[in-house]
Short mmCIF file of C-alpha atoms in Angstrom, two decimals:
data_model
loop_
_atom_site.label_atom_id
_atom_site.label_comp_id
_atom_site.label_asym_id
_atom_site.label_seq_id
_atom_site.Cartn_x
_atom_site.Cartn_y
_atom_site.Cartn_z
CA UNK A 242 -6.96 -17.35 -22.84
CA UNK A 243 -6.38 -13.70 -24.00
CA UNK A 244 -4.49 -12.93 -20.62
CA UNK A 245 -2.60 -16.30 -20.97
CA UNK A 246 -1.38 -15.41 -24.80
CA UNK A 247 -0.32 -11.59 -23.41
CA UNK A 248 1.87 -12.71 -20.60
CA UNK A 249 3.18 -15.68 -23.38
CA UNK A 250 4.01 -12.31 -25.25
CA UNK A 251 5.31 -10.07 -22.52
CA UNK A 252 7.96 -12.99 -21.30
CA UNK A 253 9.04 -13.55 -25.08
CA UNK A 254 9.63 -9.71 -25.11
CA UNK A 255 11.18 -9.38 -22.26
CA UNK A 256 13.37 -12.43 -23.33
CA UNK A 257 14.45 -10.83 -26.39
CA UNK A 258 15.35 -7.20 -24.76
CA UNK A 259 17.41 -9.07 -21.72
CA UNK A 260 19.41 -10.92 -24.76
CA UNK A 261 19.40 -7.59 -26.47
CA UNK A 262 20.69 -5.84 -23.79
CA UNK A 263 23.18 -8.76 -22.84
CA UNK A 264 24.87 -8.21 -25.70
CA UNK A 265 25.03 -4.10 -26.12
CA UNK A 266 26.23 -4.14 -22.60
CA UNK A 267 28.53 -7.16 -22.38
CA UNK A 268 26.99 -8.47 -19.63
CA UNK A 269 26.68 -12.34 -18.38
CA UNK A 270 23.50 -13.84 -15.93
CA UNK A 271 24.12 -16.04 -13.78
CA UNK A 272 21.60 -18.10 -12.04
CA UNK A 273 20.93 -20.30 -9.75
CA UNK A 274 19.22 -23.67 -10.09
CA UNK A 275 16.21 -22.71 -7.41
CA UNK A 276 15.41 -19.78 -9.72
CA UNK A 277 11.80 -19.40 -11.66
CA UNK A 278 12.23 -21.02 -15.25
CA UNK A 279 11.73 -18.24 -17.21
CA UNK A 280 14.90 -16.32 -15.84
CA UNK A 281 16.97 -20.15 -15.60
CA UNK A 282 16.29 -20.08 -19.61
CA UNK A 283 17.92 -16.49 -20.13
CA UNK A 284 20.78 -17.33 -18.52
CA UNK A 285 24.45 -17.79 -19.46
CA UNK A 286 24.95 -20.26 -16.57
CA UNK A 287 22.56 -21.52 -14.25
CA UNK A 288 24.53 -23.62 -11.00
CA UNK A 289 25.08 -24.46 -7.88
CA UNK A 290 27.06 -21.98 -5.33
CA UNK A 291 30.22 -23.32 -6.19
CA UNK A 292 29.95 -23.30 -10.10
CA UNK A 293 28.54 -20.04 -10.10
CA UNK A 294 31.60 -18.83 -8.50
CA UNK A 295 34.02 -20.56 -10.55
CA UNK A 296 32.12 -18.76 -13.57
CA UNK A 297 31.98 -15.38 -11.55
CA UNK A 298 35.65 -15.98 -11.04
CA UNK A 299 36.86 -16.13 -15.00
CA UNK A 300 34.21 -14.03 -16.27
CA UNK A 301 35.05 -11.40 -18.54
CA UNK A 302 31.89 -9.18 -18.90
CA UNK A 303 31.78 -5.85 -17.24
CA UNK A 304 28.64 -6.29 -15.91
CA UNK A 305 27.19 -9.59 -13.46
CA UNK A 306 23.50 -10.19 -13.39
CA UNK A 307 23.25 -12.15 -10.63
CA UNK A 308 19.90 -14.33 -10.45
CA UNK A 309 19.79 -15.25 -6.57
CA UNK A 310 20.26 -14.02 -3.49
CA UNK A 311 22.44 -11.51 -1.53
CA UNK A 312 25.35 -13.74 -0.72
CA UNK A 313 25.98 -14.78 -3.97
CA UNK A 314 26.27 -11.88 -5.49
CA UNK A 315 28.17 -10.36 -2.66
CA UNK A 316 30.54 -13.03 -3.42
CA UNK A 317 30.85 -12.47 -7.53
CA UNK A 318 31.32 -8.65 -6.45
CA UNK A 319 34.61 -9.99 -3.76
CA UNK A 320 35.62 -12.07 -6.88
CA UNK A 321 34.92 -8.90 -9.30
CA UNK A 322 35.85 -5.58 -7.66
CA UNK A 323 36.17 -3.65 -10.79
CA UNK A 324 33.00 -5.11 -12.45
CA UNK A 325 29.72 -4.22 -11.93
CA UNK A 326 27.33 -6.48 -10.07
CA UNK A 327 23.89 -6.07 -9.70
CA UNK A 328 20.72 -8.12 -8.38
CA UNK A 329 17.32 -7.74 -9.86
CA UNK A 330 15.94 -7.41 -5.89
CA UNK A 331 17.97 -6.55 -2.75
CA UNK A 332 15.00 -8.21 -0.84
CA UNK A 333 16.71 -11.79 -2.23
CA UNK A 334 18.14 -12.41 1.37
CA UNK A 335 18.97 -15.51 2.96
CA UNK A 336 17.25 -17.24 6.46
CA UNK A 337 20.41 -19.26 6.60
CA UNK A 338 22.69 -15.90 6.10
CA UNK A 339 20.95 -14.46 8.35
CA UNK A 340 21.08 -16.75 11.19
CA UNK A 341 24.60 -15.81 11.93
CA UNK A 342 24.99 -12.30 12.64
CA UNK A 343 28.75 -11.13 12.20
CA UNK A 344 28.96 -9.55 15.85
CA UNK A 345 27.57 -12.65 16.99
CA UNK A 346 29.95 -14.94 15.45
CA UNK A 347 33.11 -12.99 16.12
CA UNK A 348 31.90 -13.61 20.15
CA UNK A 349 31.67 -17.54 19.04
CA UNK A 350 34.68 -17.83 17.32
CA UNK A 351 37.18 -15.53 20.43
CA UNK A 352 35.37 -18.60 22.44
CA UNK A 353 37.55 -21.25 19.95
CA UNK A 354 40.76 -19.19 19.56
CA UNK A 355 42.91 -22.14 18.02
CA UNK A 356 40.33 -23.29 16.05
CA UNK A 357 40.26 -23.09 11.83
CA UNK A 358 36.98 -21.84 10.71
CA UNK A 359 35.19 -23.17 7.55
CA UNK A 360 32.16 -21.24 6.40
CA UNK A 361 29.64 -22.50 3.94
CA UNK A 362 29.57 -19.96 1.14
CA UNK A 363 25.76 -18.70 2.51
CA UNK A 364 26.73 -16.20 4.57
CA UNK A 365 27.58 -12.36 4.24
CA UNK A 366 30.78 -10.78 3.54
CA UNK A 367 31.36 -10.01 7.00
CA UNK A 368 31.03 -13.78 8.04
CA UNK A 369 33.62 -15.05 5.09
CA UNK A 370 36.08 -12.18 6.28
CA UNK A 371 36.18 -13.64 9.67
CA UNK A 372 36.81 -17.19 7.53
CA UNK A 373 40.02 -19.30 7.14
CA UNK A 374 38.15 -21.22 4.45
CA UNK A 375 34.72 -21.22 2.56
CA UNK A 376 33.25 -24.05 1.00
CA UNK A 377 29.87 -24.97 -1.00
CA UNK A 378 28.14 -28.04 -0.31
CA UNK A 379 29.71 -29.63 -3.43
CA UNK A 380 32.98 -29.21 -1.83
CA UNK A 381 32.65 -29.16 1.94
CA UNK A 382 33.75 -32.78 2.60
CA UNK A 383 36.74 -32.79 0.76
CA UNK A 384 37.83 -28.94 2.40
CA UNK A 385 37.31 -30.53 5.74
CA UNK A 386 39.33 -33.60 5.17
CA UNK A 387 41.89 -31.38 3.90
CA UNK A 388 42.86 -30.18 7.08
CA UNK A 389 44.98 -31.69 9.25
CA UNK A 390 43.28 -34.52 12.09
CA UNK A 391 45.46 -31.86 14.77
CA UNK A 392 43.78 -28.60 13.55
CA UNK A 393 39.84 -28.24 15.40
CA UNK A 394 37.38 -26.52 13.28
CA UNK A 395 34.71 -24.73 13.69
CA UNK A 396 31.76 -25.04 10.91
CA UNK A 397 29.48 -22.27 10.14
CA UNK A 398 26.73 -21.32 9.71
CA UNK A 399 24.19 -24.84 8.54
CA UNK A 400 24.56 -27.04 11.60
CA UNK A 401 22.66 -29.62 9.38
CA UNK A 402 25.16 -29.19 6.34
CA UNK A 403 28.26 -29.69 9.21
CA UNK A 404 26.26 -32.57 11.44
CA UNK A 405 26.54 -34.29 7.75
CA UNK A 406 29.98 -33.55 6.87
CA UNK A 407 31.23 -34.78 10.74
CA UNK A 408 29.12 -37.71 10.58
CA UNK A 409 30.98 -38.74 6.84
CA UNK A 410 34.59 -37.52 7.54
CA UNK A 411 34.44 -38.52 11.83
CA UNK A 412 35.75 -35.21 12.17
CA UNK A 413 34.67 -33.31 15.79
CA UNK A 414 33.01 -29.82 14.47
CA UNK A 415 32.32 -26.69 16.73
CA UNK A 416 28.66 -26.27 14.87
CA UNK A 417 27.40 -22.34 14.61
CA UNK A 418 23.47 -23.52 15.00
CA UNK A 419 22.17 -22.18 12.10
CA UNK A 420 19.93 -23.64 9.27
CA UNK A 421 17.80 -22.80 6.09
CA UNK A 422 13.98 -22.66 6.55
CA UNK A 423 13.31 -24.45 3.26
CA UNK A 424 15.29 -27.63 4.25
CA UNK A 425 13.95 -27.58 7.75
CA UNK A 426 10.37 -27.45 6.28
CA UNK A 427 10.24 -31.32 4.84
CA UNK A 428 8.01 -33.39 6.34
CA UNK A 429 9.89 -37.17 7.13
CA UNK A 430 5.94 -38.07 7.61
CA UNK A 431 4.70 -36.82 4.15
CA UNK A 432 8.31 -38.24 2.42
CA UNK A 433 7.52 -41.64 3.79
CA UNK A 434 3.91 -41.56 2.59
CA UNK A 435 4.77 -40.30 -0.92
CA UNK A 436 7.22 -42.95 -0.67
CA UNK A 437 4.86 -45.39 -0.13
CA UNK A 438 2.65 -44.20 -3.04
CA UNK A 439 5.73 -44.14 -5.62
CA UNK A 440 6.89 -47.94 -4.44
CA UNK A 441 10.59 -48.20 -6.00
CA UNK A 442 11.55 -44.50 -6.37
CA UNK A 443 14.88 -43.12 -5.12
CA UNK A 444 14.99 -40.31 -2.08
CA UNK A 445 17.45 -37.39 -2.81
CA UNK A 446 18.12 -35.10 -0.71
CA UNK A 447 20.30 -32.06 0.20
CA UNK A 448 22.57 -31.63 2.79
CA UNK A 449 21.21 -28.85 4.61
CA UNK A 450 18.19 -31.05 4.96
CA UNK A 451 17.80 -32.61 9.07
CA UNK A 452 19.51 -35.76 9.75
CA UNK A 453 16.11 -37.52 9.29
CA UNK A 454 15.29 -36.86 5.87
CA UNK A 455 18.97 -37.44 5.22
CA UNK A 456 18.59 -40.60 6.71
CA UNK A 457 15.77 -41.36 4.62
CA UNK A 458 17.77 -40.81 1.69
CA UNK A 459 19.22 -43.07 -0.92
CA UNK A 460 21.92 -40.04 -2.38
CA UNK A 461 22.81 -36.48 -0.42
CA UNK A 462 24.69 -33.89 -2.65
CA UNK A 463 24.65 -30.94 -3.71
CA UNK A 464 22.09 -29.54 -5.71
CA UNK A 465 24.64 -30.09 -9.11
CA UNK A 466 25.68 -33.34 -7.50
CA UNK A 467 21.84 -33.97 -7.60
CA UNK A 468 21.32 -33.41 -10.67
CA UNK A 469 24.25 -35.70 -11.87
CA UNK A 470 22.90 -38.28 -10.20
CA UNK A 471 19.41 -38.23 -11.75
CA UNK A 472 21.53 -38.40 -15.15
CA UNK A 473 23.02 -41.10 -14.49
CA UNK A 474 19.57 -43.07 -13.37
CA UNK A 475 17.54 -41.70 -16.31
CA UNK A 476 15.02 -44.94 -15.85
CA UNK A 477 14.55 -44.70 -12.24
CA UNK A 478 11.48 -42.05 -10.03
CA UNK A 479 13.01 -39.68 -7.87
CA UNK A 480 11.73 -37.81 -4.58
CA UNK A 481 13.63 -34.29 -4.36
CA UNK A 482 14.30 -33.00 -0.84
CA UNK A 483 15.59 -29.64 -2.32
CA UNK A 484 14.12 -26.25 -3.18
CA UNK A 485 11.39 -27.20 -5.95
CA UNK A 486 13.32 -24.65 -8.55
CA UNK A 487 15.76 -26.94 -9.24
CA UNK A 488 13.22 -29.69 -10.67
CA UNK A 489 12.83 -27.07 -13.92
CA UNK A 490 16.84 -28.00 -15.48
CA UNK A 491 16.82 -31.33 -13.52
CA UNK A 492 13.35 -32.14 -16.08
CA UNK A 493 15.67 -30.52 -18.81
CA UNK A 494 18.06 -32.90 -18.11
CA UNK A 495 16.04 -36.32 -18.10
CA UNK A 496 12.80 -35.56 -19.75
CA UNK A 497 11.66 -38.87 -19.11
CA UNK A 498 12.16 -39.43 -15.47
CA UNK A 499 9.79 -39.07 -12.96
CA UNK A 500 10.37 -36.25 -10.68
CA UNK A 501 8.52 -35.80 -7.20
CA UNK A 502 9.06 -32.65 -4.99
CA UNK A 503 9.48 -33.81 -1.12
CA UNK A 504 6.48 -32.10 0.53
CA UNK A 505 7.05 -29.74 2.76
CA UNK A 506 5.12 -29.91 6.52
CA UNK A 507 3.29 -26.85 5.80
CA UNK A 508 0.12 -27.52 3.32
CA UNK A 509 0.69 -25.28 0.25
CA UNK A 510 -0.42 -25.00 -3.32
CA UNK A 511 3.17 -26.45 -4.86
CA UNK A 512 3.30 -29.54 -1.95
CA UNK A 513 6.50 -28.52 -1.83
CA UNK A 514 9.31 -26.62 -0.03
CA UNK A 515 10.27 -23.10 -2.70
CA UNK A 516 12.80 -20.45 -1.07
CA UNK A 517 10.80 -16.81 -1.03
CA UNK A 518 13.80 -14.77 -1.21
CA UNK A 519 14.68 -16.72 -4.53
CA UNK A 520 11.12 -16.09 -6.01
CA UNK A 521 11.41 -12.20 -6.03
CA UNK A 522 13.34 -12.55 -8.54
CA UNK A 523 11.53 -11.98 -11.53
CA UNK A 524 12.10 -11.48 -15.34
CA UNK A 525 11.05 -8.06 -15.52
CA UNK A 526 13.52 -7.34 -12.66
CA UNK A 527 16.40 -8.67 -13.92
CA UNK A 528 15.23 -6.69 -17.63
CA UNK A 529 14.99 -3.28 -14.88
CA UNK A 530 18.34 -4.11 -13.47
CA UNK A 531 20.05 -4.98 -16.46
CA UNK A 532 18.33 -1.76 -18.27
CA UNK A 533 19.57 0.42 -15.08
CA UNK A 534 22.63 -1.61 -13.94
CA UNK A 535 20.73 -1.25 -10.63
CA UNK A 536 20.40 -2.05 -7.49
CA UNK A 537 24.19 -2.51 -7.52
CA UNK A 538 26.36 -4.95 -4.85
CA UNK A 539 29.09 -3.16 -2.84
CA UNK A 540 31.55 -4.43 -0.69
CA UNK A 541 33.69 -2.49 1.01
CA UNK A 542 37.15 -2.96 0.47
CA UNK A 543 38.73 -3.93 3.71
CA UNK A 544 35.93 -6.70 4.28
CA UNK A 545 35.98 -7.69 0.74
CA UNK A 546 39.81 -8.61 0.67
CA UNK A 547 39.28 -10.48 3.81
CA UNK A 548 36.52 -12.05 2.47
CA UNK A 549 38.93 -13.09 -0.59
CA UNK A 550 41.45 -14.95 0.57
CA UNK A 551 38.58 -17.98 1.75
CA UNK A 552 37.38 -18.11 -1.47
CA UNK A 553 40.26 -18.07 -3.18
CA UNK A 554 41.16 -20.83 -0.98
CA UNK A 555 38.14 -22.60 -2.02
CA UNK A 556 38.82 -22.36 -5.63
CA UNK A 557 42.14 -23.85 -4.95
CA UNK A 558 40.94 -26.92 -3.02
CA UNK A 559 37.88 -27.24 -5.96
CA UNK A 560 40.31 -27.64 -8.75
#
């Protein structure tokens, strides 16, 4: 109990310097919904990709605390040249990022010269530079159906997200095959058996999930779209097919709804599917990098106003 009570203490310190700190430094944090709780509750905003970009984009602190992973603050930084951006661990990487290596995809995409190429927003700088147009899960069906029937795309890099969005819009996709190993890791077996236990509850599920949890599913959205929905079905049980993270300000939300995590194939001590490279975040690392406005995000220039013009693009469409 003594060791539960100090780290109760520690947090609300920490808490209080972060705020402190916040403030001295005109800083904002920014964080996303599959962060712990602790740094979700210290935050300014805590979103989805495509929210925390709108607020990245109309900030006007000089410093961003991101609380995620590489990408997105890579993308704040693109948005924020003259700001200073910094992530509490440069180990927050991406599986999905990474799956698409830039040299890589510039050989895949001088394969589909007349092609227009859409990249989800989790991906590096390099990858939105060689972009026409980036989108977020939120927005990807309606940035696809706004180009013309003519115009072939190619769709990078979640070939679950884009075997979604060409299965909704009928749209023909060249698909980069890349995916995230946290959606990949749901069991359809387990789902239908927790199903089965929790007779009447509703299946949500993202859209970088396969096609047979999707399938499975009574809404697919984005992890904000998700959370939308459970608002506006406060009576009804839910089974998440997301990163776990986001059940903390989904709970917030509808304190009164049931809330299942989709298990995850692997047998763990959450029975559920949680995103590593999220979970090194920590509070006393964003306190460190807010203290030392370190480890900083760079971009350099000629990628990062390549990278621009998608997401400015985005913005556009999102409005």
């Amino acid at each position: 109990m003594a060791c539960k009570n100090r780290n109760y203490l520690k947090v609300l310190d920490l808490k209080k310097e972060i705020l402190r700190l916040k403030k001295e430094k005109n800083a904002v944090i920014l964080a996303h919904y599959y962060q712990v709780p602790e740094i979700q509750d210290v935050a300014d905003y805590v979103g989805d990709s495509l929210g925390l970009s709108q607020k990245a984009a109309e900030t006007d602190a000089d410093i961003i605390v991101f609380a995620g992973v590489h990408f997105m603050a890579e993308t704040a930084k693109i948005l924020n040249p003259d700001k200073t951006v910094v992530l509490p661990d440069l180990n927050a990487g991406c599986s999905l990022a990474d799956s698409c290596p830039p040299e890589a995809f510039k050989a895949f995409k001088e394969q589909h010269p007349d092609h227009l190429v859409i990249t989800y927003i989790n991906c590096s700088a390099e990858i939105k530079a060689m972009s026409d147009i980036v989108c977020t899960s939120s927005n990807a069906l309606k940035i696809v159906e706004s180009v013309p029937k003519e115009i072939p795309i190619i769709f990078a890099p979640d070939k679950n997200l884009g075997h979604y969005i060409s299965k909704v819009s009928g749209r023909d996709l060249v698909l980069w095959d890349g995916s995230c190993i946290v959606h990949e890791a749901f069991s359809i077996d387990k789902l239908l058996k927790l199903y089965k236990e929790h007779p009447g509850s509703k299946i949500i599920a993202h859209p970088e999930s396969e096609a047979h949890i999707l399938d499975a599913a009574n809404y697919i959205g984005s992890t904000a779209g998700m959370i939308n929905y459970v608002k506006t079905h406060p009576q009804e049980k839910f089974i998440v097919a997301t990163e776990a993270g986001i059940l903390h300000k989904m709970q917030q939300e509808v304190p009164n709804t049931l809330l299942i995590p989709a298990p995850a194939e692997e047998d763990n001590t959450c029975a559920c599917s949680e995103c590593a490279f999220m979970k090194v975040n920590t509070l006393q690392k964003l306190y460190d990098c807010l203290l030392n406005e370190s480890p900083q995000i760079d971009v350099p220039e000629p990628i990062r106003k390549k990278a621009l013009l998608p997401i400015e693009r985005m913005l556009e469409l999102s409005k």
